[in-house]
XYZ file of N, CA and C in Angstrom:
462
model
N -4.653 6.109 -29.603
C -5.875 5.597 -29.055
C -5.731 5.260 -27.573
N -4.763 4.449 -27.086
C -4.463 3.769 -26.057
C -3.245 4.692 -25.435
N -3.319 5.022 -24.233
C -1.899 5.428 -23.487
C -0.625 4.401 -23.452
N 0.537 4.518 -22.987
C 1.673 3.130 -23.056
C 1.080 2.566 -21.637
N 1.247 1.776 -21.861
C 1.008 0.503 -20.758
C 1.842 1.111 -19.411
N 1.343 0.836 -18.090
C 2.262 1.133 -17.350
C 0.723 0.576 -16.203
N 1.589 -0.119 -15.291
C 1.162 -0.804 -14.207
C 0.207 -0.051 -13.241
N -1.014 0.248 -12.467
C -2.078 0.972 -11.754
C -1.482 0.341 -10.261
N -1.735 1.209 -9.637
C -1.113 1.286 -8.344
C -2.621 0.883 -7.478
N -2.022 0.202 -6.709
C -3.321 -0.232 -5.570
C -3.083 0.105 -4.128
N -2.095 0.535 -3.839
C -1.726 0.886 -2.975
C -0.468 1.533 -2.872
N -0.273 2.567 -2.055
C 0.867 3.438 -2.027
C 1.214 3.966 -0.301
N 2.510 3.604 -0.261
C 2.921 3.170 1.399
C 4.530 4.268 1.682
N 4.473 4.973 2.525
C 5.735 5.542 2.749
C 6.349 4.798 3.695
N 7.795 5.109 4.002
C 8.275 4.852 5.209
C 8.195 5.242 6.348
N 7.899 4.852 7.594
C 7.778 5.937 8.916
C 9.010 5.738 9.255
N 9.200 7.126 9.394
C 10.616 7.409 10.227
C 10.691 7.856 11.822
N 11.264 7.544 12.557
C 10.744 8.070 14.409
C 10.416 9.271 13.987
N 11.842 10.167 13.283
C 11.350 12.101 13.888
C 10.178 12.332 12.800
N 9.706 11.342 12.093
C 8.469 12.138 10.817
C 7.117 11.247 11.049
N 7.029 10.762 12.244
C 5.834 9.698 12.763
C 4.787 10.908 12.492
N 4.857 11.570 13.221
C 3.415 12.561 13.563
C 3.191 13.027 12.651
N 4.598 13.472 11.306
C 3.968 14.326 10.622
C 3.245 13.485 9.441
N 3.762 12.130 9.047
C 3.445 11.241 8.269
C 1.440 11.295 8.338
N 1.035 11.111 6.766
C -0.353 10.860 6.443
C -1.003 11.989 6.744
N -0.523 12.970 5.786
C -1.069 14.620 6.093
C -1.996 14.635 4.978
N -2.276 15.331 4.816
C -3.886 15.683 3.848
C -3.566 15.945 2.651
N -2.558 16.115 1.952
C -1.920 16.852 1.092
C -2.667 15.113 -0.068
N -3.575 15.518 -0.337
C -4.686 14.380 -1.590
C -3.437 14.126 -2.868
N -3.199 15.391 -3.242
C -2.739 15.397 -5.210
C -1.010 15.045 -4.676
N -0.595 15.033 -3.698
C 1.085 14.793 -3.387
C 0.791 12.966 -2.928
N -0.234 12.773 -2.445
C -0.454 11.071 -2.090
C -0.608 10.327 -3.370
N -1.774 10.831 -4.051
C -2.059 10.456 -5.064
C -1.183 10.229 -6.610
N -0.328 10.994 -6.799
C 0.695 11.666 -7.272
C 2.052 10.449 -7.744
N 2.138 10.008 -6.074
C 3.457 9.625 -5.727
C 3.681 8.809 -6.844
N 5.111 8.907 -7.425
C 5.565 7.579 -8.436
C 4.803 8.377 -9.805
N 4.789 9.283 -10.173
C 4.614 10.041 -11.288
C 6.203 10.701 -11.829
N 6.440 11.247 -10.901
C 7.893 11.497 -11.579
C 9.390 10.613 -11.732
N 9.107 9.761 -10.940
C 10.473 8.413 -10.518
C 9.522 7.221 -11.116
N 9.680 6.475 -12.038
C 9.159 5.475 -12.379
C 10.126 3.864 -11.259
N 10.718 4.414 -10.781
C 11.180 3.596 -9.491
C 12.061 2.460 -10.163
N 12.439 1.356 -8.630
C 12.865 -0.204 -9.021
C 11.935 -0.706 -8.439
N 12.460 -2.002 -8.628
C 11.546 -3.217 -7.842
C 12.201 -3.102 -6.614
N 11.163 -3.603 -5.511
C 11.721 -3.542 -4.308
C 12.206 -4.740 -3.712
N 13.410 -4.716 -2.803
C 14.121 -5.794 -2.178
C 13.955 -5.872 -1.183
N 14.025 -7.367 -0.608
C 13.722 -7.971 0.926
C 13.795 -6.822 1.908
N 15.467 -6.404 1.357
C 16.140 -5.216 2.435
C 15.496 -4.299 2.440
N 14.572 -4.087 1.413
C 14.347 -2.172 1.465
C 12.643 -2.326 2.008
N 12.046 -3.599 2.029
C 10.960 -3.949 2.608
C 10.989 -3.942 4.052
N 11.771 -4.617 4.463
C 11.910 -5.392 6.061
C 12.683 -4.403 6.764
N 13.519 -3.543 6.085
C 14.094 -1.687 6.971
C 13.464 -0.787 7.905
N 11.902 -1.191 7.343
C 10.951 0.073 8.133
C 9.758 -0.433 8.051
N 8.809 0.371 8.911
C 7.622 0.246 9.047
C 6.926 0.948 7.776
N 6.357 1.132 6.991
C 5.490 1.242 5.920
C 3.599 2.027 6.351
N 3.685 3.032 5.869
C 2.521 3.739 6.393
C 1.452 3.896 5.315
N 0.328 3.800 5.019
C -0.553 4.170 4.065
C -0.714 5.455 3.736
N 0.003 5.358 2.489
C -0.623 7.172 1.890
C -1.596 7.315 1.049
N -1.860 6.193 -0.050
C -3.471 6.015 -0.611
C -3.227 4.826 -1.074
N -4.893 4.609 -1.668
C -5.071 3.240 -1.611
C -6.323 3.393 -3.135
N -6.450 2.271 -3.825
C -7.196 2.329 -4.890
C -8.780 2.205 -3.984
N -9.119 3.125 -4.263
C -11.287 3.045 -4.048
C -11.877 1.998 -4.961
N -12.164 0.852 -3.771
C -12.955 -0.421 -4.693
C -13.656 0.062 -5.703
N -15.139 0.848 -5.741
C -15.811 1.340 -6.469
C -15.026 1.999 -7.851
N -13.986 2.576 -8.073
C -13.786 3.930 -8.863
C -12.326 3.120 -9.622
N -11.780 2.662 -8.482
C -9.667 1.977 -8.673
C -9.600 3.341 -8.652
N -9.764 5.073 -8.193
C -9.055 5.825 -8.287
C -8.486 6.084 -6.870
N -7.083 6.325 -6.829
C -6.116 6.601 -5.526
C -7.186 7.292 -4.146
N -6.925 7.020 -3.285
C -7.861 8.093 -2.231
C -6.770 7.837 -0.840
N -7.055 9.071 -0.961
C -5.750 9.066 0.751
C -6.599 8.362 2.127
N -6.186 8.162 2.902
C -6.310 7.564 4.134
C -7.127 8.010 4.917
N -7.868 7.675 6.116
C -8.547 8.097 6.782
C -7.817 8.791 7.963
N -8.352 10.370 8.509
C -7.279 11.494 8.832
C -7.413 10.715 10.604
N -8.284 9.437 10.590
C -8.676 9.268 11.716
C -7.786 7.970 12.236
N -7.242 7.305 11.305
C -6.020 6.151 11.675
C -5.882 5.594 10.466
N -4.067 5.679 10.333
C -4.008 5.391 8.824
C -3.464 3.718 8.693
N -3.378 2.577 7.662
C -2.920 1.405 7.912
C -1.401 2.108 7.729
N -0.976 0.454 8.235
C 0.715 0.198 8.447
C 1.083 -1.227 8.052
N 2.358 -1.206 7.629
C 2.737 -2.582 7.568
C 4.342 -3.030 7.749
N 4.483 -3.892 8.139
C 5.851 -4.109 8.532
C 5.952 -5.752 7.951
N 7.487 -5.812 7.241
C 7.503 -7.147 6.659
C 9.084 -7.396 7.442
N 8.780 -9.353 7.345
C 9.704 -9.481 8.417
C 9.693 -11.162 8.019
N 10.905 -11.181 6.567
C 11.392 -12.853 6.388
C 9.748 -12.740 5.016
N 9.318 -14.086 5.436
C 7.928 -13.912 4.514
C 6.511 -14.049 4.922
N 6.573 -12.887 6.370
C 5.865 -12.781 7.211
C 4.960 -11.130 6.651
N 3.986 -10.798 7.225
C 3.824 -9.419 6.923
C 2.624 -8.930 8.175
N 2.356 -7.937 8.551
C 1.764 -7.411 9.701
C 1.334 -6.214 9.832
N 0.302 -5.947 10.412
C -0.239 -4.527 10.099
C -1.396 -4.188 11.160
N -1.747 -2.867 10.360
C -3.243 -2.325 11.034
C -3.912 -2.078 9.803
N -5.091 -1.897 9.437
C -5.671 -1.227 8.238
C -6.503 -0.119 8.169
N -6.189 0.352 10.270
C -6.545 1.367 10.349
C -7.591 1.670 11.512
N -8.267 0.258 11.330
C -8.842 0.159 12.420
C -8.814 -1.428 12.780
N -8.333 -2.727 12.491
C -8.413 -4.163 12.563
C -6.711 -4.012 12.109
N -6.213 -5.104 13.089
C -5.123 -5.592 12.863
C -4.770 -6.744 11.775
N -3.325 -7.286 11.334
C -3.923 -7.979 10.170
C -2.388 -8.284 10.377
N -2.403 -10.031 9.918
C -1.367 -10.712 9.629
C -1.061 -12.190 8.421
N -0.157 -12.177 8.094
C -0.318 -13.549 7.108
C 1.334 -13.100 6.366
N 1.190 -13.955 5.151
C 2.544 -14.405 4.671
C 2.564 -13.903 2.958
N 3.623 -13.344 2.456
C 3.742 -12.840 0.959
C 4.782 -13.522 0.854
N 5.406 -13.817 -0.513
C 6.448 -14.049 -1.489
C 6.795 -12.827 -1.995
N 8.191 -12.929 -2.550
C 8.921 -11.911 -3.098
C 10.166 -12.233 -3.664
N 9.615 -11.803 -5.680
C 10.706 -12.246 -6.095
C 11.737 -11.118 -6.410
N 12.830 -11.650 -7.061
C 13.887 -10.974 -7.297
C 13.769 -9.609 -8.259
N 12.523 -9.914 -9.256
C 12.049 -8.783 -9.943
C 11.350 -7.666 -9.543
N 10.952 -8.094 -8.124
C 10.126 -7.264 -7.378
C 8.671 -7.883 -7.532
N 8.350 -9.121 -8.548
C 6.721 -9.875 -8.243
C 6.750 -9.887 -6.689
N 5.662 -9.910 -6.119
C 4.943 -9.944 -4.905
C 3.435 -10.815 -5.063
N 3.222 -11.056 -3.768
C 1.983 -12.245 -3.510
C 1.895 -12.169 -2.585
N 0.348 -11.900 -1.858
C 0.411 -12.165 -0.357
C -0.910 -13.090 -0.204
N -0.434 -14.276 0.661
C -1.725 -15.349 0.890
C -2.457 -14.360 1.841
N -3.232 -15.343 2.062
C -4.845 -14.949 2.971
C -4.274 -14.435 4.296
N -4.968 -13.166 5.016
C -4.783 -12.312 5.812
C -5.557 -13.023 6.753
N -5.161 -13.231 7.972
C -5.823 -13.279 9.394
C -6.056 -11.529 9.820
N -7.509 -11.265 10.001
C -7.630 -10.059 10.855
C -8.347 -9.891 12.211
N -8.703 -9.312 12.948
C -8.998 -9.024 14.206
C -10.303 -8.798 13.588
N -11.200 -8.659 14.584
C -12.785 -8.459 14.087
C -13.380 -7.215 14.708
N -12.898 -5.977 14.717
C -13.457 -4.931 15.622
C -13.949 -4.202 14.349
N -15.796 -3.443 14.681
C -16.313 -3.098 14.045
C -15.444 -1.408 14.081
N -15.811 -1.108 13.101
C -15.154 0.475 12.065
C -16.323 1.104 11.674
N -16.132 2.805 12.088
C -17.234 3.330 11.571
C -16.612 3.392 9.412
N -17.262 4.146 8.806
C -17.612 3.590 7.498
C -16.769 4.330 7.015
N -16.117 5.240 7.490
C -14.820 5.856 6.710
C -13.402 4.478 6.433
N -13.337 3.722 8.127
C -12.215 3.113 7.875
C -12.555 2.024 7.844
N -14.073 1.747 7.624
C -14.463 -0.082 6.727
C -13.780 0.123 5.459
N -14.441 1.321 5.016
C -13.953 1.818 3.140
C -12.343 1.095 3.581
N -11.712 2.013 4.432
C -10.370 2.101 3.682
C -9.617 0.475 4.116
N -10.604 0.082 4.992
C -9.861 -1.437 5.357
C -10.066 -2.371 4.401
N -11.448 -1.756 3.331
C -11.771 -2.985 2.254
C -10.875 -2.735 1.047
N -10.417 -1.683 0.918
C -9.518 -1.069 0.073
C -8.132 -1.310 0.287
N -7.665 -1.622 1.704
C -6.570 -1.879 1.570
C -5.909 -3.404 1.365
N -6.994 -4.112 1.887
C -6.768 -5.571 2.010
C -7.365 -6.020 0.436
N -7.831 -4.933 -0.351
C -8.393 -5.760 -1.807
C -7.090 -5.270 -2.728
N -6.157 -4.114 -1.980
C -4.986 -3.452 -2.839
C -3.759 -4.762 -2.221
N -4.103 -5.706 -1.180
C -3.053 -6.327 -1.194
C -3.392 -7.969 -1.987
N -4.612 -8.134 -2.098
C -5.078 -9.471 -2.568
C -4.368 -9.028 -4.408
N -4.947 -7.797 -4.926
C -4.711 -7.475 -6.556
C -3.291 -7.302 -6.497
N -2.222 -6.787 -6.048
C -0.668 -6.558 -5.762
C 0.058 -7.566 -6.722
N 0.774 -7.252 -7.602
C 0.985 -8.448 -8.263
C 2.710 -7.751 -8.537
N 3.205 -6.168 -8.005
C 4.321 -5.860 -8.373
C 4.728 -4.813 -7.085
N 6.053 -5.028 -6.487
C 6.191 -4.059 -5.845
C 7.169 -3.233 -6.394
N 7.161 -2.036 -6.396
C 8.303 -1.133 -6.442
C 8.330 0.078 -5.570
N 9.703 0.776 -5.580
C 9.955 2.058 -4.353
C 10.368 2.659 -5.551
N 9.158 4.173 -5.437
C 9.253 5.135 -6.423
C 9.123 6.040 -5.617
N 9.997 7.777 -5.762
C 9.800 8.818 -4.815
C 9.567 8.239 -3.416
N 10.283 7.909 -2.690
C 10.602 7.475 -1.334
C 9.174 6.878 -0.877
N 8.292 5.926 -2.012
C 7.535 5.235 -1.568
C 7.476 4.058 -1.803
N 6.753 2.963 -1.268
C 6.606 1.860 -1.946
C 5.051 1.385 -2.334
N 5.008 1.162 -3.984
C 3.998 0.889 -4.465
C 3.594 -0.156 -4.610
N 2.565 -0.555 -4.641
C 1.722 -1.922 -5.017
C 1.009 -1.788 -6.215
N 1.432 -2.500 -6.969
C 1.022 -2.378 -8.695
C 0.260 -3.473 -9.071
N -1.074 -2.933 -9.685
C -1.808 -4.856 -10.208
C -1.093 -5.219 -11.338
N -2.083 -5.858 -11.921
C -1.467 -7.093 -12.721
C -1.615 -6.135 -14.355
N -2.887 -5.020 -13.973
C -3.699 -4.389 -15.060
C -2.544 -3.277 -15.906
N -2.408 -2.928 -17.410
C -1.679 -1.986 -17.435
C -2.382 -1.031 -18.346
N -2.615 0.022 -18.013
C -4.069 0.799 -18.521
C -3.533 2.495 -18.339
């Protein structure tokens, strides 16, 4: 009746690397969407958080919760640093503070953002990304990404 339980992703973040900046957040929908289908991953650690900058490869669509890749026009980022966290969402900058436990639970309090208006591609993806970090209730690095998992297992 029911599939096995397994955690819905709200967000899905690669690493930027200097030589793979440009090529990072390519169009490729079913490889974004995808990610963490074949590696059911670990939980992620301080270290493997706070290593790199973190790029948006999709994000759950408020309307639908189904994955949707990034806007081809500026994608978010995030960089964590102690129990600090920092970003863009693509078009508004964005800062505030998460927890992180040893299991890989995650929590991030209330976001300070910048107030610059977004045409409606990257409102979508800014309301989507900041509602994939409010629901975040698990992190893990699956296929050289790191996921944000709710609380839901469906």
């Amino acid at each position: 009746m029911t599939s096995p339980a397994r955690p819905r992703a709200v967000l899905v973040l690669v690493a930027v690397l200097a030589l793979m900046a440009a090529a990072c957040g390519g169009d490729d929908d079913d490889q974004s969407a995808s990610a963490g289908t074949e590696d059911a991953g670990v939980p992620a650690t301080a270290d493997a958080l706070e290593a790199t900058t973190w790029q948006l490869t999709s994000y759950a669509d408020n309307k639908t919760g189904d994955l949707t890749a990034p806007s081809g026009q500026s994608v978010g980022t995030r960089k964590f640093d102690g129990t600090q966290i920092a970003g863009s969402t693509g078009c508004n900058q964005y800062s505030g503070s998460y927890t992180l436990g040893a299991d890989g639970a995650i929590s991030f309090g209330a976001m300070a953002t910048t107030q610059m208006a977004c045409n409606a591609d990257l409102t979508a993806q800014e309301q989507g990304y900041l509602a994939g970090l409010s629901a975040a209730r698990q992190a893990v690095i699956a296929d050289k990404a790191l996921q944000l998992l709710n609380e839901k297992h469906d």
